[in-house]
Each structure stands twice: as C-alpha cells, then as structure tokens.
Coordinates of C-alpha atoms in Angstrom, one line a residue:
X1 CA 85.5 93.8 178.9
X2 CA 82.5 92.8 180.8
X3 CA 81.3 89.4 179.9
X4 CA 77.7 88.1 179.8
X5 CA 78.4 86.3 183.0
X6 CA 79.5 89.5 184.7
X7 CA 76.3 91.4 183.7
X8 CA 73.8 88.6 183.9
X9 CA 72.1 90.2 180.9
X10 CA 71.9 89.6 177.1
X11 CA 73.7 92.5 175.4
X12 CA 72.3 94.3 172.4
X13 CA 74.1 93.9 169.1
X14 CA 75.6 97.3 169.4
X15 CA 76.9 96.6 172.9
X16 CA 78.4 93.3 171.7
X17 CA 80.2 95.1 168.8
X18 CA 81.4 97.9 171.1
X19 CA 82.6 95.4 173.7
X20 CA 84.5 93.3 171.1
X21 CA 86.1 96.4 169.7
X22 CA 87.2 97.4 173.2
X23 CA 88.9 94.1 173.7
X24 CA 90.4 93.5 170.2
X25 CA 91.4 97.1 169.2
X26 CA 94.5 97.4 171.5
X27 CA 96.0 94.1 170.2
X28 CA 95.1 95.0 166.6
X29 CA 96.8 98.4 167.0
X30 CA 99.9 96.7 168.5
X31 CA 100.1 94.4 165.5
X32 CA 99.6 97.1 162.9
X33 CA 102.2 99.3 164.6
X34 CA 104.8 96.6 163.9
X35 CA 104.3 96.8 160.2
X36 CA 106.9 98.5 157.9
X37 CA 106.4 102.2 157.9
X38 CA 104.9 102.5 154.4
X39 CA 102.4 99.7 155.0
X40 CA 101.6 101.0 158.4
X41 CA 100.8 104.5 157.0
X42 CA 98.3 103.0 154.5
X43 CA 96.8 100.5 157.0
X44 CA 96.2 103.0 159.8
X45 CA 94.4 105.3 157.3
X46 CA 92.3 102.4 155.9
X47 CA 91.4 101.4 159.4
X48 CA 90.2 104.9 160.2
X49 CA 92.8 105.7 162.8
X50 CA 94.3 108.6 161.0
X51 CA 93.7 111.0 158.1
X52 CA 95.7 111.0 154.8
X53 CA 98.4 113.2 156.5
X54 CA 98.9 110.8 159.5
X55 CA 96.9 112.9 162.0
X56 CA 95.0 110.8 164.5
X57 CA 91.2 110.7 164.0
X58 CA 88.4 109.2 166.0
X59 CA 87.4 106.8 163.2
X60 CA 86.7 103.2 163.9
X61 CA 88.0 100.2 162.0
X62 CA 84.6 99.1 160.7
X63 CA 81.9 97.3 162.7
X64 CA 84.3 94.5 163.8
X65 CA 81.5 92.0 163.2
X66 CA 83.9 89.2 162.5
X67 CA 85.9 89.9 165.7
X68 CA 82.7 89.8 167.8
X69 CA 81.6 86.5 166.2
X70 CA 85.1 85.1 167.1
X71 CA 84.9 86.1 170.7
X72 CA 81.3 85.0 171.2
X73 CA 82.1 81.6 169.6
X74 CA 84.8 81.1 172.1
X75 CA 82.5 81.9 175.0
X76 CA 79.8 79.7 173.4
X77 CA 82.2 76.7 173.8
X78 CA 82.7 77.6 177.5
X79 CA 86.0 79.4 177.0
X80 CA 86.9 83.1 177.5
X81 CA 86.8 86.0 175.1
X82 CA 90.3 86.9 176.1
X83 CA 91.6 83.6 175.0
X84 CA 90.3 84.2 171.5
X85 CA 91.7 87.7 171.0
X86 CA 94.6 86.4 168.8
X87 CA 92.1 84.7 166.6
X88 CA 89.9 87.8 166.4
X89 CA 92.8 90.0 165.5
X90 CA 93.9 87.5 162.8
X91 CA 90.4 87.5 161.3
X92 CA 90.2 91.3 161.3
X93 CA 93.6 91.5 159.5
X94 CA 92.5 89.1 156.8
X95 CA 89.2 90.9 156.4
X96 CA 91.0 94.2 155.9
X97 CA 93.6 92.7 153.6
X98 CA 90.7 91.6 151.4
X99 CA 89.1 95.1 151.5
X100 CA 92.2 96.9 150.5
X101 CA 92.7 94.5 147.5
X102 CA 89.0 94.5 146.6
X103 CA 88.8 98.3 146.5
X104 CA 91.7 98.4 144.0
X105 CA 90.3 95.6 141.9
X106 CA 86.8 97.0 141.8
X107 CA 87.9 100.6 141.5
X108 CA 85.8 101.7 144.5
X109 CA 86.6 105.2 145.5
X110 CA 84.6 105.4 148.8
X111 CA 84.6 103.3 151.9
X112 CA 83.3 104.1 155.4
X113 CA 82.3 107.6 154.2
X114 CA 85.7 108.7 152.9
X115 CA 88.2 108.0 150.1
X116 CA 89.6 104.5 149.8
X117 CA 93.2 103.9 150.5
X118 CA 94.3 103.3 146.9
X119 CA 92.9 106.7 145.8
X120 CA 95.0 108.4 148.5
X121 CA 98.2 106.5 148.4
X122 CA 98.2 104.7 145.0
X123 CA 97.3 101.2 144.0
X124 CA 100.7 99.7 144.6
X125 CA 100.9 101.0 148.2
X126 CA 97.4 99.8 148.9
X127 CA 98.1 96.3 147.6
X128 CA 101.4 96.0 149.6
X129 CA 99.6 97.2 152.8
X130 CA 97.1 94.4 152.2
X131 CA 99.9 91.9 151.8
X132 CA 101.4 93.1 155.0
X133 CA 98.1 92.7 156.9
X134 CA 97.8 89.1 155.6
X135 CA 101.3 88.2 156.7
X136 CA 100.6 89.7 160.1
X137 CA 97.5 87.5 160.5
X138 CA 99.6 84.4 160.3
X139 CA 102.2 85.8 162.7
X140 CA 99.5 86.6 165.3
X141 CA 98.2 83.1 165.2
X142 CA 101.6 81.4 165.2
X143 CA 102.6 83.7 168.2
X144 CA 99.5 83.0 170.2
X145 CA 101.0 80.2 172.2
X146 CA 98.0 78.0 171.6
X147 CA 99.1 74.4 171.4
X148 CA 97.3 74.0 168.1
X149 CA 98.3 77.3 166.6
X150 CA 99.7 75.7 163.5
X151 CA 96.4 74.0 162.7
X152 CA 94.5 77.3 163.3
X153 CA 96.9 79.0 160.9
X154 CA 96.4 76.4 158.2
X155 CA 92.7 76.7 158.6
X156 CA 92.8 80.5 158.2
X157 CA 95.1 80.2 155.1
X158 CA 92.6 77.7 153.5
X159 CA 90.0 80.4 153.9
X160 CA 92.2 83.0 152.3
X161 CA 92.6 80.7 149.3
X162 CA 88.8 80.5 149.2
X163 CA 88.5 84.3 149.3
X164 CA 91.0 84.7 146.5
X165 CA 89.1 82.2 144.4
X166 CA 85.9 84.0 145.1
X167 CA 87.5 87.3 144.0
X168 CA 88.9 85.8 140.9
X169 CA 85.4 84.4 140.0
X170 CA 83.9 87.8 140.6
X171 CA 86.4 89.4 138.2
X172 CA 85.5 86.8 135.6
X173 CA 81.9 87.8 136.0
X174 CA 82.7 91.3 134.7
X175 CA 83.6 89.8 131.3
X176 CA 80.5 87.6 131.0
X177 CA 76.8 88.2 130.2
X178 CA 75.8 84.6 131.0
X179 CA 76.5 84.4 134.7
X180 CA 73.9 82.2 136.5
X181 CA 72.4 82.9 139.9
X182 CA 74.0 79.6 141.2
X183 CA 77.4 80.8 140.2
X184 CA 76.8 84.2 141.9
X185 CA 75.7 82.4 145.1
X186 CA 78.8 80.2 145.0
X187 CA 81.0 83.3 144.6
X188 CA 79.3 85.1 147.5
X189 CA 79.8 82.1 149.7
X190 CA 83.5 82.1 148.9
X191 CA 84.0 85.9 149.3
X192 CA 81.8 86.5 152.4
X193 CA 80.5 83.3 153.9
X194 CA 83.9 81.6 154.1
X195 CA 85.5 84.3 156.4
X196 CA 82.5 84.6 158.7
X197 CA 82.5 80.8 159.0
X198 CA 86.2 80.8 159.8
X199 CA 85.7 83.6 162.3
X200 CA 83.3 81.4 164.2
X201 CA 85.3 78.2 163.8
X202 CA 88.5 79.9 165.1
X203 CA 86.7 81.3 168.1
X204 CA 85.2 77.9 168.9
X205 CA 88.6 76.4 168.4
X206 CA 90.3 78.8 170.8
X207 CA 87.4 78.3 173.2
X208 CA 88.1 74.6 173.5
X209 CA 85.3 73.2 171.3
X210 CA 85.2 69.7 170.0
X211 CA 85.5 69.2 166.2
X212 CA 81.7 68.6 165.9
X213 CA 80.9 71.8 167.8
X214 CA 83.4 73.8 165.8
X215 CA 81.9 72.5 162.5
X216 CA 78.4 73.6 163.7
X217 CA 79.7 77.1 164.5
X218 CA 81.5 77.3 161.1
X219 CA 78.2 76.3 159.4
X220 CA 76.4 79.0 161.4
X221 CA 78.9 81.6 160.2
X222 CA 78.8 80.5 156.6
X223 CA 75.0 80.7 156.4
X224 CA 75.1 84.0 158.2
X225 CA 77.8 85.3 155.8
X226 CA 75.6 84.5 152.7
X227 CA 72.6 86.1 154.4
X228 CA 74.7 89.1 155.2
X229 CA 75.8 89.3 151.5
X230 CA 72.2 89.3 150.3
X231 CA 71.5 92.2 152.6
X232 CA 74.7 94.0 151.6
X233 CA 73.7 93.7 148.0
X234 CA 70.3 95.1 148.7
X235 CA 71.9 98.0 150.4
X236 CA 74.2 98.5 147.5
X237 CA 71.2 99.4 145.4
X238 CA 68.5 100.7 147.7
X239 CA 70.5 101.6 150.8
X240 CA 70.8 105.1 152.3
X241 CA 74.3 106.5 151.4
X242 CA 74.5 108.2 154.8
X243 CA 74.3 104.7 156.4
X244 CA 76.2 102.6 153.8
X245 CA 79.0 105.2 153.2
X246 CA 78.7 104.6 149.5
X247 CA 77.1 106.8 146.8
X248 CA 73.5 106.0 145.8
X249 CA 73.2 103.1 143.3
X250 CA 77.0 102.5 143.7
X251 CA 76.7 98.8 142.7
X252 CA 74.6 99.5 139.7
X253 CA 76.9 102.3 138.5
X254 CA 79.7 99.8 138.5
X255 CA 77.5 97.1 136.8
X256 CA 78.3 94.7 139.6
X257 CA 76.6 91.3 139.2
X258 CA 75.2 91.1 142.7
X259 CA 72.7 88.6 144.0
X260 CA 69.5 90.6 143.4
X261 CA 70.8 91.8 140.0
X262 CA 71.6 88.2 138.9
X263 CA 68.2 87.0 140.3
X264 CA 66.5 89.6 138.1
X265 CA 68.7 89.0 135.0
X266 CA 68.0 85.3 135.1
X267 CA 64.3 85.7 134.8
X268 CA 62.4 86.0 131.5
X269 CA 60.0 88.5 130.0
X270 CA 59.9 92.1 128.7
X271 CA 61.1 93.6 132.1
X272 CA 64.2 91.4 132.0
X273 CA 64.9 92.3 128.4
X274 CA 64.8 96.0 129.3
X275 CA 67.1 95.4 132.2
X276 CA 69.6 93.5 130.1
X277 CA 69.6 96.1 127.5
X278 CA 70.4 98.8 130.0
X279 CA 72.8 96.9 132.3
X280 CA 75.0 95.5 129.5
X281 CA 75.3 98.7 127.6
X282 CA 78.9 99.9 127.3
X283 CA 78.6 103.6 128.1
X284 CA 77.9 104.9 131.7
X285 CA 74.3 105.1 132.9
X286 CA 72.8 108.5 133.7
X287 CA 71.2 109.1 137.1
X288 CA 67.8 108.6 135.5
X289 CA 68.9 105.3 133.9
X290 CA 70.3 104.1 137.2
X291 CA 67.0 104.7 138.9
X292 CA 65.3 102.8 136.1
X293 CA 67.7 99.9 136.5
X294 CA 66.9 99.7 140.2
X295 CA 63.2 99.8 139.4
X296 CA 63.6 97.0 136.8
X297 CA 65.6 94.8 139.2
X298 CA 62.7 95.1 141.7
X299 CA 60.0 94.5 139.0
X300 CA 61.9 91.4 137.9
X301 CA 61.8 90.0 141.4
X302 CA 65.5 90.6 142.4
X303 CA 64.8 92.6 145.5
X304 CA 62.2 90.2 146.8
X305 CA 64.4 87.2 146.1
X306 CA 67.3 88.5 148.1
X307 CA 65.0 89.6 150.9
X308 CA 63.5 86.1 151.1
X309 CA 66.9 84.4 150.8
X310 CA 68.4 86.5 153.6
X311 CA 65.6 85.4 155.9
X312 CA 65.9 81.8 154.8
X313 CA 69.7 81.7 155.3
X314 CA 69.4 83.4 158.7
X315 CA 67.0 80.6 159.7
X316 CA 69.5 78.0 158.6
X317 CA 72.3 79.7 160.5
X318 CA 70.2 79.8 163.7
X319 CA 69.3 76.1 163.2
X320 CA 73.0 75.2 163.2
X321 CA 73.5 77.3 166.3
X322 CA 70.7 75.5 168.0
X323 CA 72.3 72.1 167.7
X324 CA 75.9 73.3 168.5
X325 CA 75.7 72.6 172.2
X326 CA 76.6 76.1 173.1
X327 CA 76.4 78.1 176.4
X328 CA 72.9 79.5 176.5
X329 CA 73.8 83.2 177.0
X330 CA 76.5 83.2 174.3
X331 CA 74.0 81.5 171.9
X332 CA 71.5 84.3 172.6
X333 CA 74.1 86.9 171.9
X334 CA 75.2 85.2 168.7
X335 CA 71.5 85.2 167.7
X336 CA 71.2 88.9 168.5
X337 CA 74.3 89.7 166.5
X338 CA 73.1 87.6 163.6
X339 CA 69.8 89.3 163.5
X340 CA 71.3 92.8 163.7
X341 CA 73.9 92.1 161.0
X342 CA 71.1 91.0 158.5
X343 CA 68.8 93.9 159.1
X344 CA 67.9 95.8 156.0
X345 CA 68.3 99.2 157.7
X346 CA 71.8 98.7 159.0

C-alpha cells in the first residue's frame, strides 16, 4: 500500500478507504478462513465475499472506515500502517460481530443491498458466526507479537462490553415511551462512538503513541463516532435507498428511537403530539403514514437538531486531533476521512 510519504500528496477519503482495504483484506480473509466451517460460511456471506450458495462475488466488506482510522492513527503517531494491521483486523472483526447480532436483534432484513445473514442462514447460525468473529478478534491481537498485546486485547474487550451495554439499552428503549434525548445520546456513544474511539486508540497504540496522545486519538474517534451516528440516523429516514442499501423510511418503519426522532419526540406542541400518536401506535404504518412521520420529525426540529449536532461533534473531534501531536499528513488524512464519513450524501 502506498503511504502518504510515498506519494507526497493527501489522499481523498475514497483513496484512503481503498488503500486500507487493500492492506487489511488479505489478513482479514486469512483470519476468517480459519473459522469453523459453519461460521465461515455465514461470515463470508455477511462480508460480501460470496453469495448464499458459497459462490465467490465481487462484494466488499463494508466501507472499512474503522480499519482506515486504525491505520491512519498508527501513522499519525509516527508508526507504519503495516504495524497496525492486526489491530485493524481485530476492529473489523468486532464491528462485524456486532452487525451480525444487531441484525438479528433488530429484525433487519437488508444490509449492503442484499439480505442479511440471519434471513439466509437462520438466527442461530448468524449469532454463532458473530461469536466466532469476536473470538477471532482476540486471537488476532494476542498473536500479533506486540509486546503489549495483552493490554490491547483488554482494551478491545472493554469496548465490547460497552457495545453490549449500548445494545441492551437500545433494546430497552423499544419497550419505553419515555426515552429522553440524553439517554439516546448515551446509547449512541456506547454503540458507535466507543468502537470508533477504540479503533483510533488501538492504531495509536500500535503506532507507538504515548498514553496522552492515545487518549487524544480515542477522544477524536469517540466524537467522530457520535457525529457519524447522527448522520446515519438522518440517512435512515431521509437517505436514498440506492446509497444506504436499506428500504426508504427503514428506521421509521421499525419505530426505532433514533437521535432525530428522540429530539423531535422530546419537544412539545401539536406537531409533537401528532408524531407521538403515530409513532407509538401498535399497528404498522402505511407508506403515507411513514411519509407523514418523517415530515413531523422534521417539523418538530429533529432533522435540524441532528444536522447541527453532527457538525458540532465533528468540530470537537477535529479539535482533539489538533492537539494530539500527530504527523501533519496523517492528521490531514484523518480530517479528510472524518469529513467524508459525516457527509449527509454518503
């Protein structure tokens, strides 16, 4: 993989992601190939490497944003991207563990423009494949030969505990009509911000950063993760299905308590009352009602809130990066990647 130093130029966000994928994918494939056969079959389908019959495809395993952050964080500390490959692979494995489980829990039937793994192979097989990926993440770090591999593994496992707590809280929200915006933000920080923060921290760790610089990179990732979630929640309502890979109004159809929805539901007035009456009704919403809910969320200020919050959190992330004492070119590329990942047209 060509590094920034090789080219002398700042790469675009797309180039950064493609370059990270090129470096991480072979090691990720090697790790997945070692899984037990049943888990391997589900995982390779979920990652987009084969169809439901096991035939190879040209699909990609997501955007590999977390891998790219890990590699750039290592370079930002003066280390090499190659040295951080084990950390990047481990982060990707944990991310996909969480996706496999979340799809089952949420009942989502589509991801990355095709059927989710549990709808193809069954809930049990999807859960077990996720478990296998999680175990493989620990194995990758422990086998990395880094002198502090045990500490890196403990840190990643702490993040997994945070992810699990976030998912548990999200499930609890489904049974409640009194969820506050602050609770939703805390849940989003646990489910999304924590892993992006860990991705950056692990990269900085493998890149030889001091504890202070690692903490700055982790804060950068955590702020970025929450900004990313605000944008993702906006796309879950108003995003183009051809871009998101999910049906129109998918989050509203599932009555998910996302950040813009909670911001709208926690206001007062006749618009909010109309929204609450529709959103908390038991029977499914018709296409016309879904469109009306989206309109009410916007009228109640939910869309503007998440738009503003995404911008504010991105600014906080970049402020942490600015004081992290990073290599200038790597910092520029982290900034480019952060801006691209929080665009509302991604």
